[in-house]
Amino acid sequence: MSRKIMLIPVGSSVGLTTVSMGLVRAIEEQGIKLNFFKPVAQPRRGDKGEERSTAIIAHHASVTPITPFTLDYVERMISNDNTDELLEDIIERFENNSEQDAVTVIEGLVTTRHHPYAERLNLEISRALDADIVFVAVPGNDDTVDINHRLEIVVDTYGGHKSQKVVGCIFNKVNAPFDEHGRLRADIGVVDKPEHDEARSAALKNLPIFKKGLSLLGNVDWSAELVSPRAIDVAKHLNATSLNEGDMAKRRLSSVTFCGREIHNMTHALKPGALLVLSGDRSDVFVSCCLAALNGTKLGALLLTGGYEPDENIAALCSQAMETGLPVMLVNTNTWQTAQNLHAFNQEVPVDDSQRIEKVMVHTAESLDAEWVTSLTDKVSRQRKLSPSAFRYYLTNRARQVNKRIVLPEGNEPRTVVAASICASRGLARPVLLGDETEIRRIAEQQGVVLSDGVEILSPEQVRGEYVEGLVALRGHKGVTDVVANELLQDNVTLGTMMLQQDHVDGLVSGAVNTTANTIRPALQLIKTAESASLVSSVFFMLLPDQVLVYGDCAINPDPNAQQLADIAIQSATSAQMFGIEPRVAMISYSTGTSGAGSDVEKVREATAIAQSMRPDLLIDGPLQYDAAAIESVGKSKAPNSPVAGKANVFVFPDLNTGNTTYKAVQRSFDLVCIGPMLQGMRKPVNDLSRGALVDDIVFTIALTAIQAKGNS
């Protein structure tokens, strides 16, 4: 059985693409088969290449969208009175390119003065594809009576309340900053988060139309964070010249200030994410901005107007500020003209802004009615593979449920501070930052984040003495005295590990600054291995475009023997199960089955037999070459009777050299997100970060650690 949902806009500028993205993500998270189809491409002014919605879904979801028809072709068919033929073409393309027994998200057209036929065509397409109708509307500043009338009119157009095809409505851009004329401000100068109007939200939920059978399926709040463009997006819009590239492709702009005042009257504007617009000959302001950057404030960018480049001496004076990553751009227009151009900036998310797209998809998906989304999956086939989005959903949702306390010894590391703030605000964990509170809050301010009450800050100096006795008890036989223990506890990783050992926290995450050895050594000495484990190993979660794979061991054991390799296989399978993956374990070698010989192959063969005897309930097979394990056609050829060949999702490598090389080759060749290494076999969860970890990597590792803590309890 399949389900088809067609999103119909009620008016223009409703954020139809945003809602499509969120609905696709929400359905993906259910782990079911999915189609996406925007029958007619509707390019915006300035759009080039692929249709925007189709391109975003293609690159950021585990689904291959169906190619839309071009607007020129559609308009030609309509003008020639060939609408019936057009509908036949749409049905044919859908039937020939869609997954069967799946949920299909169909995005309708927006009615504009250039496309007055859109509403009629939406109706005909919905009927031709036999799709359920979900309206997407923006309440704006309208009163509830007007909103209700608007919905009543559009419901009547699609068959009225008695129609079983009209199922509900999604409100988008709720609490957005609309002006007195009911227009959403389009410029990037309005980014302050509006106050959430609970009374307004309640009134929307209680519209009379929702008592007649129409359901409210989502209430998507407007978020300033989701409309913050990158500096490079503004540079492209203004056709600006780059004087200093810096972090132009990464830095986000959260406010705009036109700098025409004396510097002492505008220091408040020198804040993280600020786009500072100044005449290029205002050297005093330029130097002040550079001083702020040198002081650690991550300004969004400097935009110099009038075509004036900084004086050579001034540029030399500020050279160190440029090295902080501060983007500096130049336009030839004067400040007034530049302001007008900024006001016309299009805030729609660019196709290549992966970070922003991910946030939009997650935010919108979480704003949809969970029961309705789940109902879409009834009698629809589940995917055998766990998609990356489904994995991330499982990770964050499960972390919220367990609500564990996770210590972060690198409490004054900027990425860690931001990650802690995110985890607390999203309820993923109760983070504990070790470090000086004044310093940590200063760093938070520089990073443009607010540390809520959900983030705990502990001063090492104040708590260190509590753990001296415990450390001596654990390591006294190794010559650790009170004096030595106090010295060892000067290291925040050791201190955090003792907090974990004493059950004062549930897990530990480190490694953004510390080496893997510095993170793991205290854990091996103080936490030690679990009773059921003979060794500590690790896994990486490899987020491929269409599924999540588990790689073990790629970080800890250089050359495990057969028994140890069997233990790693069982640990890796158990970790996969812990995170919603049904394990099919492949023991990797350079030979498949009995085709090869040699000590390395024999080790894998013996390890496979041991693992199978220890856990007969698991699907474990080997030795298998990587292609035989991963590719179904190769697996059928090389190992036709194997229950794992061609279907493996847990790959156990024979040694560290093979595992580490393979994971890095796959990650870098395909630009994949990898979560890990996650340590296995410890009594309590301790996890290491890459020193190049991004904020999102730290967030997911914290969530992962929280889930481990629940599994170990």
XYZ file of C-alpha atoms in Angstrom:
713
model
C 0.000 0.000 0.000
C 1.242 3.512 -0.754
C 0.347 6.997 0.468
C 0.562 10.224 -1.507
C 0.576 13.611 0.218
C 0.332 16.770 -1.870
C 1.344 20.051 -0.255
C -0.836 22.931 -1.489
C 0.146 26.543 -0.716
C -2.508 28.914 0.583
C -1.201 32.144 -0.915
C 2.381 33.039 -1.824
C 5.621 33.042 0.208
C 4.364 30.321 2.536
C 7.714 28.476 2.652
C 6.488 25.486 0.660
C 10.005 24.183 0.050
C 10.767 24.370 3.763
C 7.694 22.323 4.633
C 8.512 19.793 1.891
C 12.015 19.409 3.316
C 10.685 18.910 6.828
C 8.037 16.383 5.803
C 10.582 14.374 3.811
C 12.915 14.340 6.806
C 10.108 13.331 9.216
C 9.120 10.408 6.956
C 12.762 9.396 6.474
C 13.118 9.196 10.231
C 10.456 6.498 10.259
C 12.737 4.320 8.129
C 10.208 3.717 5.349
C 10.362 3.905 1.556
C 9.829 7.393 0.170
C 9.294 9.293 -3.089
C 9.496 13.032 -3.752
C 7.898 14.658 -6.770
C 7.498 18.299 -7.690
C 5.611 17.801 -10.975
C 6.291 21.286 -12.326
C 9.500 23.235 -11.843
C 8.820 26.784 -10.682
C 12.138 28.646 -10.646
C 12.590 31.817 -8.627
C 14.208 34.898 -10.091
C 17.933 34.261 -10.427
C 17.649 30.473 -10.097
C 19.874 28.485 -12.432
C 20.334 24.757 -12.870
C 18.153 22.197 -11.063
C 14.760 23.002 -9.621
C 15.393 24.158 -6.058
C 13.220 21.737 -4.036
C 14.247 18.776 -6.165
C 17.943 19.642 -5.864
C 17.791 20.085 -2.084
C 15.983 16.779 -1.561
C 18.367 15.004 -3.951
C 21.452 16.181 -2.088
C 20.195 16.143 1.506
C 17.845 13.190 1.780
C 18.163 9.479 1.088
C 15.718 9.589 -1.817
C 16.084 10.138 -5.555
C 13.468 12.742 -6.524
C 11.487 12.378 -9.704
C 12.525 14.925 -12.334
C 9.944 17.725 -12.724
C 8.609 19.037 -16.017
C 9.937 22.404 -17.103
C 7.708 25.420 -16.693
C 8.035 26.274 -20.390
C 6.730 22.850 -21.391
C 3.831 23.018 -18.926
C 2.771 26.495 -19.995
C 2.962 25.501 -23.648
C 0.734 22.481 -23.013
C -1.795 24.580 -21.064
C -1.885 27.355 -23.670
C -2.478 24.762 -26.404
C -5.380 23.304 -24.406
C -3.488 20.062 -23.860
C -3.927 19.874 -20.093
C -5.240 16.305 -20.249
C -2.171 15.196 -22.126
C 0.024 17.022 -19.623
C -1.612 15.161 -16.742
C -1.060 11.876 -18.552
C 2.619 12.763 -18.917
C 2.839 13.554 -15.198
C 1.210 10.247 -14.241
C 3.476 8.335 -16.615
C 6.623 9.943 -15.231
C 5.503 9.259 -11.681
C 4.623 5.613 -12.314
C 7.856 4.917 -14.190
C 10.165 6.519 -11.629
C 8.593 5.985 -8.209
C 9.212 3.375 -5.537
C 6.220 1.146 -5.062
C 4.615 0.645 -1.679
C 6.010 3.928 -0.399
C 4.980 7.342 0.904
C 5.155 10.070 -1.746
C 5.512 13.779 -0.975
C 4.221 15.934 -3.845
C 4.942 19.667 -3.886
C 2.385 21.872 -5.627
C 2.786 25.179 -7.435
C 2.528 28.627 -5.890
C -0.033 30.965 -7.422
C 1.607 34.222 -8.537
C 0.745 36.959 -11.024
C 2.994 35.143 -13.495
C 1.398 31.740 -12.770
C -2.341 32.378 -12.294
C -3.160 28.844 -13.443
C -1.321 27.241 -10.515
C -4.307 26.596 -8.244
C -6.357 24.943 -10.978
C -3.375 22.814 -12.041
C -2.699 21.793 -8.413
C -6.276 20.550 -8.142
C -6.013 18.543 -11.348
C -2.649 17.037 -10.426
C -3.903 16.016 -6.979
C -6.839 14.233 -8.590
C -4.701 12.637 -11.299
C -2.261 11.220 -8.729
C -5.013 10.436 -6.184
C -3.181 12.360 -3.488
C -4.285 13.466 -0.040
C -4.293 17.254 0.367
C -2.368 19.131 3.036
C -2.535 22.935 2.927
C 0.432 25.107 3.873
C -0.433 28.571 5.163
C 1.222 31.504 6.913
C -0.985 33.183 9.545
C 0.980 36.455 9.404
C -0.691 39.303 11.276
C -4.194 38.315 10.159
C -6.825 37.838 12.814
C -8.188 34.351 13.349
C -11.484 35.137 11.593
C -9.673 36.034 8.350
C -7.390 32.998 8.589
C -10.380 30.724 9.105
C -12.205 32.239 6.096
C -9.114 31.767 3.936
C -8.893 28.096 4.853
C -12.629 27.550 4.333
C -12.375 28.915 0.796
C -9.451 26.706 -0.179
C -11.020 23.610 1.445
C -14.156 24.174 -0.647
C -11.997 24.384 -3.770
C -10.658 20.887 -3.086
C -13.947 19.192 -2.353
C -15.057 20.589 0.994
C -15.045 19.028 4.431
C -16.756 15.872 3.228
C -13.847 15.025 0.954
C -11.678 12.278 2.413
C -8.746 13.643 0.439
C -8.583 16.922 2.370
C -6.733 15.910 5.534
C -5.149 18.934 7.157
C -3.190 22.149 7.323
C 0.343 23.123 8.347
C 1.014 26.647 9.618
C 4.467 27.942 8.729
C 6.416 31.026 9.838
C 4.402 31.319 13.041
C 5.485 34.337 15.138
C 7.597 35.694 12.284
C 8.446 39.443 12.297
C 5.760 40.828 9.989
C 5.451 44.577 9.495
C 2.319 46.654 9.958
C 1.221 45.800 6.405
C 1.419 42.076 7.053
C 4.605 41.602 5.031
C 7.464 39.480 6.264
C 10.651 41.541 6.456
C 12.957 40.207 3.756
C 16.214 41.900 4.703
C 18.804 40.398 7.003
C 18.541 43.279 9.440
C 15.621 41.660 11.227
C 16.959 38.616 12.961
C 16.016 39.048 16.605
C 13.973 36.126 17.774
C 10.399 37.278 18.301
C 8.580 36.572 21.492
C 6.591 33.365 21.305
C 2.941 34.340 21.511
C 1.336 31.433 23.325
C -2.114 33.004 23.120
C -1.723 33.405 19.364
C -0.614 29.788 18.971
C -3.549 28.570 21.048
C -5.972 30.644 18.963
C -4.604 29.107 15.752
C -5.072 25.609 17.140
C -8.676 26.377 18.023
C -9.897 27.761 14.706
C -13.503 26.748 13.966
C -12.387 24.919 10.814
C -10.430 22.399 12.909
C -13.685 21.328 14.553
C -15.197 20.411 11.186
C -12.771 17.614 10.291
C -9.709 19.485 9.060
C -6.664 18.678 11.209
C -3.815 20.945 12.268
C -0.782 18.856 11.285
C 2.013 21.219 12.180
C 2.854 24.575 13.724
C 6.295 25.654 12.468
C 7.682 28.594 14.448
C 9.826 31.134 12.642
C 13.443 30.944 13.798
C 16.067 33.648 13.354
C 18.795 30.999 13.296
C 17.285 29.360 10.218
C 17.356 32.510 8.106
C 20.922 33.560 8.916
C 22.842 33.575 5.634
C 26.548 33.005 5.152
C 28.807 35.947 4.381
C 29.445 34.439 0.949
C 25.703 34.519 0.153
C 25.599 38.265 0.770
C 28.807 38.729 -1.221
C 27.232 36.950 -4.206
C 24.034 38.975 -3.897
C 25.952 42.278 -3.876
C 28.538 41.091 -6.408
C 31.136 42.209 -3.862
C 34.900 41.944 -4.208
C 36.648 39.904 -1.533
C 39.489 41.785 0.199
C 39.937 38.991 2.743
C 38.282 35.634 2.134
C 38.685 34.365 5.697
C 35.763 32.183 6.792
C 33.405 33.744 4.249
C 31.889 30.387 3.323
C 31.179 29.497 6.975
C 30.428 32.646 8.980
C 26.760 33.418 9.485
C 25.248 36.872 9.610
C 22.752 37.456 12.375
C 22.501 41.260 12.312
C 23.351 44.289 10.174
C 24.734 47.570 11.501
C 25.533 50.646 9.411
C 28.517 52.250 11.074
C 28.178 56.016 10.814
C 28.599 56.961 14.484
C 31.593 57.573 16.694
C 33.099 54.304 17.812
C 32.130 54.712 21.499
C 28.477 54.843 20.408
C 28.594 51.592 18.460
C 30.684 49.177 20.504
C 27.446 47.354 21.339
C 27.177 46.401 17.656
C 30.533 44.584 17.685
C 29.056 41.178 18.421
C 29.239 37.660 16.951
C 27.546 37.313 13.573
C 27.294 41.060 12.935
C 27.592 42.354 9.375
C 29.179 45.770 9.798
C 28.644 48.136 6.860
C 30.991 51.094 6.732
C 32.441 53.490 4.223
C 35.802 52.156 3.102
C 37.561 55.351 4.183
C 36.419 55.078 7.844
C 39.778 53.800 9.123
C 38.788 54.374 12.757
C 35.819 52.018 12.515
C 37.805 49.501 10.478
C 40.564 49.338 13.100
C 38.024 49.041 15.933
C 36.330 46.106 14.218
C 39.681 44.400 13.726
C 40.510 44.934 17.400
C 37.240 43.217 18.348
C 38.158 40.290 16.077
C 41.592 40.019 17.692
C 39.874 39.985 21.087
C 37.987 36.832 20.106
C 34.661 38.247 18.902
C 33.595 36.325 15.775
C 32.139 39.186 13.747
C 30.120 38.066 10.740
C 31.877 40.204 8.129
C 32.959 43.741 7.225
C 31.337 45.326 4.166
C 33.163 48.379 2.846
C 31.190 50.752 0.617
C 32.077 53.450 -1.872
C 34.834 51.441 -3.541
C 37.379 52.648 -0.932
C 40.000 50.065 0.027
C 41.772 50.399 3.411
C 45.007 52.379 3.406
C 48.113 50.188 3.070
C 49.362 51.169 6.514
C 45.967 50.424 8.062
C 45.810 47.077 6.247
C 49.265 46.165 7.581
C 48.238 47.163 11.116
C 45.173 44.905 10.909
C 46.848 41.941 9.222
C 46.631 39.737 12.342
C 42.892 40.371 12.542
C 42.560 39.070 8.999
C 44.186 35.822 10.114
C 41.317 35.204 12.557
C 39.086 34.435 9.572
C 37.290 37.803 9.444
C 35.728 38.218 5.968
C 36.139 41.651 4.395
C 34.215 42.618 1.230
C 34.102 45.705 -0.953
C 31.294 47.198 -3.069
C 31.369 50.265 -5.287
C 27.912 51.482 -4.295
C 27.484 54.118 -1.587
C 26.060 53.253 1.810
C 22.470 54.216 0.890
C 22.495 52.145 -2.295
C 24.095 49.251 -0.428
C 21.330 49.415 2.194
C 18.708 49.220 -0.552
C 20.445 46.220 -2.082
C 20.657 44.456 1.284
C 16.956 45.053 1.818
C 16.298 43.085 -1.376
C 18.348 40.098 -0.237
C 16.551 36.776 -0.818
C 16.620 34.747 2.384
C 15.659 31.435 0.794
C 18.173 28.774 1.698
C 20.798 28.206 -1.037
C 21.056 24.709 -2.462
C 24.707 24.438 -1.408
C 24.223 25.564 2.226
C 24.200 22.073 3.748
C 24.418 23.200 7.362
C 21.438 25.526 7.103
C 19.412 22.993 5.098
C 19.981 20.356 7.773
C 18.822 22.727 10.515
C 15.730 23.714 8.520
C 14.829 20.075 7.889
C 15.247 19.096 11.528
C 13.351 22.136 12.862
C 10.435 21.649 10.488
C 10.287 17.883 11.004
C 10.148 18.335 14.785
C 7.274 20.828 14.365
C 4.996 18.374 12.549
C 2.380 16.293 14.321
C 4.198 13.082 15.246
C 1.046 10.939 15.300
C 0.091 12.049 11.796
C 3.592 11.356 10.444
C 3.532 7.914 12.046
C 0.097 7.229 10.541
C 1.566 7.771 7.068
C 3.753 4.748 7.603
C 0.910 2.311 8.294
C 0.990 -0.595 5.845
C 3.952 0.956 4.029
C 7.096 -1.100 3.598
C 9.977 -0.444 5.906
C 13.396 0.041 4.396
C 15.916 -2.664 5.158
C 18.626 -0.018 5.440
C 18.677 2.549 8.213
C 19.103 5.946 6.537
C 21.429 8.599 8.012
C 18.479 10.835 8.830
C 16.669 7.980 10.559
C 19.847 7.258 12.521
C 20.246 10.903 13.576
C 16.584 11.001 14.576
C 16.999 7.858 16.653
C 20.120 9.303 18.227
C 18.592 12.625 19.263
C 15.182 11.254 20.222
C 16.660 8.475 22.350
C 19.095 10.906 23.999
C 16.184 13.139 25.010
C 14.458 10.184 26.602
C 17.426 9.063 28.714
C 18.434 12.611 29.827
C 21.952 11.764 31.040
C 24.595 13.967 32.691
C 27.715 14.141 30.484
C 30.976 15.758 31.587
C 33.061 17.753 29.089
C 36.587 18.218 30.476
C 37.529 20.684 27.707
C 35.079 23.174 29.130
C 36.722 26.300 27.726
C 37.102 24.995 24.159
C 34.848 27.156 21.916
C 33.298 24.298 19.893
C 32.603 22.379 23.072
C 30.916 25.394 24.670
C 28.627 25.828 21.650
C 27.856 22.081 21.557
C 26.967 22.115 25.260
C 24.562 24.991 24.675
C 22.891 23.124 21.798
C 22.593 19.889 23.786
C 20.991 21.696 26.712
C 18.553 23.674 24.555
C 17.487 20.553 22.619
C 17.312 18.400 25.747
C 19.865 15.882 24.446
C 21.836 15.770 27.695
C 22.729 17.661 30.840
C 26.242 18.854 29.925
C 28.821 19.636 32.601
C 31.636 21.973 31.520
C 34.847 21.775 33.545
C 36.647 25.116 33.718
C 36.628 28.654 34.991
C 33.086 30.012 34.798
C 34.129 33.560 33.907
C 36.311 32.314 31.059
C 33.646 29.907 29.771
C 30.943 32.578 29.750
C 33.313 34.976 27.974
C 33.932 32.348 25.284
C 30.183 31.701 25.003
C 29.583 35.404 24.456
C 32.289 35.496 21.792
C 30.640 32.530 20.053
C 27.249 34.204 20.170
C 25.562 31.596 22.386
C 23.735 31.822 25.689
C 24.438 29.160 28.297
C 21.094 28.286 29.838
C 20.506 26.796 33.273
C 20.690 23.397 31.564
C 24.465 23.815 31.192
C 26.346 23.181 34.431
C 29.763 24.814 34.906
C 32.093 23.297 37.504
C 35.338 24.855 38.619
C 38.040 22.135 38.856
C 39.633 23.959 41.791
C 36.444 23.665 43.818
C 35.770 19.939 43.233
C 39.250 18.456 42.760
C 39.710 17.680 46.460
C 36.612 15.465 46.474
C 38.309 12.871 44.280
C 41.795 12.578 45.805
C 40.809 9.797 48.210
C 39.011 7.831 45.468
C 41.974 8.071 43.111
C 44.361 6.861 45.804
C 42.067 3.921 46.518
C 42.086 2.939 42.842
C 45.769 3.553 42.043
C 47.481 3.284 45.431
C 48.977 -0.070 44.459
C 50.748 1.813 41.653
C 52.343 4.218 44.105
C 49.737 6.990 43.857
C 49.733 9.035 47.079
C 47.573 12.002 48.062
C 50.172 14.367 46.614
C 50.455 12.413 43.354
C 46.656 12.101 43.108
C 46.217 15.847 43.531
C 48.779 16.403 40.771
C 47.079 13.899 38.437
C 43.728 15.578 39.033
C 45.145 18.842 37.677
C 44.348 17.237 34.328
C 40.662 17.853 33.626
C 40.302 14.584 31.692
C 41.478 12.627 34.725
C 39.181 14.700 36.941
C 36.221 14.085 34.639
C 37.044 10.368 34.543
C 36.991 10.232 38.345
C 33.623 11.986 38.346
C 32.396 9.242 36.044
C 33.984 6.494 38.121
C 32.241 7.845 41.227
C 28.857 7.959 39.412
C 28.632 11.747 39.677
C 28.149 11.900 35.900
C 26.915 9.328 33.379
C 29.488 9.711 30.600
C 32.535 11.637 29.361
C 33.363 13.219 25.993
C 36.808 14.661 25.237
C 39.296 14.945 22.397
C 38.600 18.312 20.745
C 41.967 19.398 22.180
C 43.349 16.296 23.909
C 44.837 13.375 22.011
C 43.113 9.999 21.866
C 45.720 8.608 24.259
C 45.101 11.385 26.798
C 41.365 10.727 26.641
C 41.478 6.944 26.839
C 44.390 6.325 29.233
C 42.603 7.570 32.400
C 39.505 5.601 31.425
C 41.464 2.357 31.029
C 43.153 2.944 34.385
C 40.140 4.091 36.381
C 36.960 2.858 34.659
C 38.348 -0.379 33.205
C 36.600 -2.927 31.024
C 33.136 -4.313 31.551
C 32.805 -7.746 33.158
C 31.531 -9.209 29.890
C 34.379 -7.763 27.802
C 37.929 -9.018 27.370
C 39.117 -5.783 25.764
C 38.153 -2.251 24.837
C 37.495 -1.605 21.151
C 35.831 1.042 19.021
C 33.374 1.599 16.190
C 32.681 4.373 13.733
C 29.185 5.062 12.437
C 29.625 5.814 8.721
C 26.720 7.916 7.440
C 26.535 6.941 3.772
C 23.948 8.726 1.589
C 21.464 5.836 1.777
C 22.394 3.897 4.912
C 24.481 3.805 8.087
C 27.359 1.334 8.364
C 29.308 0.325 11.461
C 33.109 -0.071 11.189
C 35.118 -1.758 13.945
C 37.823 -1.636 15.217
C 39.450 1.369 13.547
C 41.050 3.165 16.486
C 42.223 1.002 19.410
C 43.628 -2.527 18.853
C 46.630 -2.785 16.490
C 46.613 -6.541 15.830
C 43.919 -8.492 17.701
C 44.122 -12.286 17.845
C 41.234 -14.518 16.792
C 39.522 -14.443 20.204
C 39.868 -10.686 20.463
C 38.589 -10.223 16.913
C 35.543 -12.338 17.786
C 34.935 -10.137 20.841
C 35.218 -7.003 18.677
C 32.643 -8.457 16.275
C 30.177 -9.175 19.090
C 30.762 -5.764 20.701
C 30.226 -4.035 17.352
C 27.007 -5.967 16.709
C 25.745 -5.063 20.182
C 26.561 -1.384 19.567
C 24.665 -1.507 16.272
C 21.608 -2.936 18.057
C 21.860 -0.239 20.724
C 21.412 2.402 17.995
C 18.563 0.832 16.066
C 20.595 -1.059 13.435
C 19.786 -4.728 12.836
C 23.333 -6.130 12.597
C 24.626 -8.247 9.731
C 28.292 -8.706 10.572
C 30.976 -9.234 7.941
C 34.444 -10.388 9.047
C 36.647 -8.664 6.476
C 39.690 -10.262 4.870
C 41.522 -10.227 1.552
C 39.885 -13.569 0.741
C 36.278 -14.757 0.628
C 35.237 -18.127 2.050
C 37.733 -20.903 1.393
C 39.261 -19.309 -1.710
C 42.412 -18.067 0.021
C 44.992 -19.204 2.549
C 47.505 -17.609 4.887
C 47.807 -16.766 8.550
C 45.783 -13.529 8.259
C 42.896 -15.314 6.548
C 43.019 -18.157 9.053
C 42.798 -15.665 11.914
C 39.597 -14.185 10.449
C 38.196 -17.656 9.759
C 38.846 -18.745 13.344
C 37.438 -15.488 14.743
C 34.257 -15.990 12.706
C 33.776 -19.501 14.116
C 34.339 -18.267 17.681
C 31.898 -15.365 17.280
C 29.251 -17.631 15.725
C 29.535 -20.113 18.591
C 29.403 -17.354 21.238
C 26.430 -15.574 19.652
C 24.441 -17.953 17.424
C 21.589 -15.430 17.446
C 23.616 -12.953 15.372
C 24.179 -12.985 11.603
C 27.988 -13.213 11.392
C 29.949 -14.505 8.405
C 33.492 -14.467 7.113
C 36.060 -14.265 5.835
C 34.560 -11.892 3.258
C 36.216 -9.394 0.954
C 34.809 -5.900 1.287
C 33.062 -5.935 -2.099
C 31.531 -9.341 -1.374
C 30.207 -8.014 1.939
C 28.885 -4.692 0.643
C 27.652 -5.260 -2.920
C 24.765 -7.648 -3.446
C 25.716 -8.777 -6.960
C 29.301 -9.527 -5.892
C 28.088 -11.260 -2.749
C 25.819 -13.583 -4.728
C 28.737 -14.490 -6.983
C 31.475 -14.995 -4.377
C 29.419 -16.239 -1.399
C 26.006 -17.359 -2.699
C 25.000 -19.137 0.516
C 26.046 -16.427 2.922
C 23.309 -14.683 4.976
C 25.558 -11.605 5.204
C 27.287 -11.263 1.821
C 26.009 -8.234 -0.115
C 23.891 -7.154 2.875
C 26.461 -6.374 5.575
C 26.053 -3.270 7.714
C 28.675 -4.081 10.390
C 32.224 -4.464 9.039
C 34.893 -5.925 11.347
C 38.423 -5.385 10.085
C 41.266 -7.815 10.848
C 43.644 -5.183 12.253
C 44.006 -1.475 12.979
C 46.012 -0.788 9.823
C 43.220 -2.114 7.597
C 40.375 -0.578 9.600
C 41.797 2.908 10.041
C 42.938 3.130 6.411
C 39.560 1.949 5.105
C 37.454 4.267 7.239
C 39.512 7.324 6.321
C 39.562 6.402 2.626
C 35.770 6.001 2.538
C 35.182 9.147 4.615
C 37.452 11.425 2.582
C 36.643 10.008 -0.852
C 32.918 10.503 -0.420
C 32.933 13.432 2.066
C 30.904 11.468 4.615
C 29.892 12.345 8.142
C 31.447 9.832 10.547
C 30.443 9.620 14.190
C 33.089 8.156 16.432
C 35.186 6.527 17.506
C 32.755 5.197 20.069
C 34.491 3.074 22.672
C 33.014 -0.342 23.481
C 33.729 -2.719 26.319
C 34.086 -0.056 29.060
C 32.181 -0.241 32.320
C 31.000 3.315 31.678
C 30.939 5.344 28.455
C 33.968 7.432 27.525
C 34.229 8.751 23.982
C 36.956 10.426 22.001
C 36.591 13.247 19.480
C 38.667 14.109 16.464
C 40.658 17.288 17.082
C 39.131 18.602 13.878
C 35.593 17.845 15.095
C 32.834 20.234 14.119
C 30.218 21.445 16.585
C 27.656 18.997 15.159
C 30.147 16.131 15.589
C 30.463 16.986 19.285
C 26.684 17.260 19.691
C 26.088 13.817 18.180
C 28.913 12.284 20.231
C 27.360 13.649 23.427
C 23.985 12.197 22.409
C 25.632 8.882 21.555
C 27.382 8.808 24.928
C 24.098 9.455 26.717
C 22.497 6.466 24.990
C 25.495 4.296 25.870
C 25.100 5.336 29.483
C 21.522 4.117 29.464
C 22.591 0.840 27.855
C 25.249 0.297 30.531
C 22.963 1.094 33.457
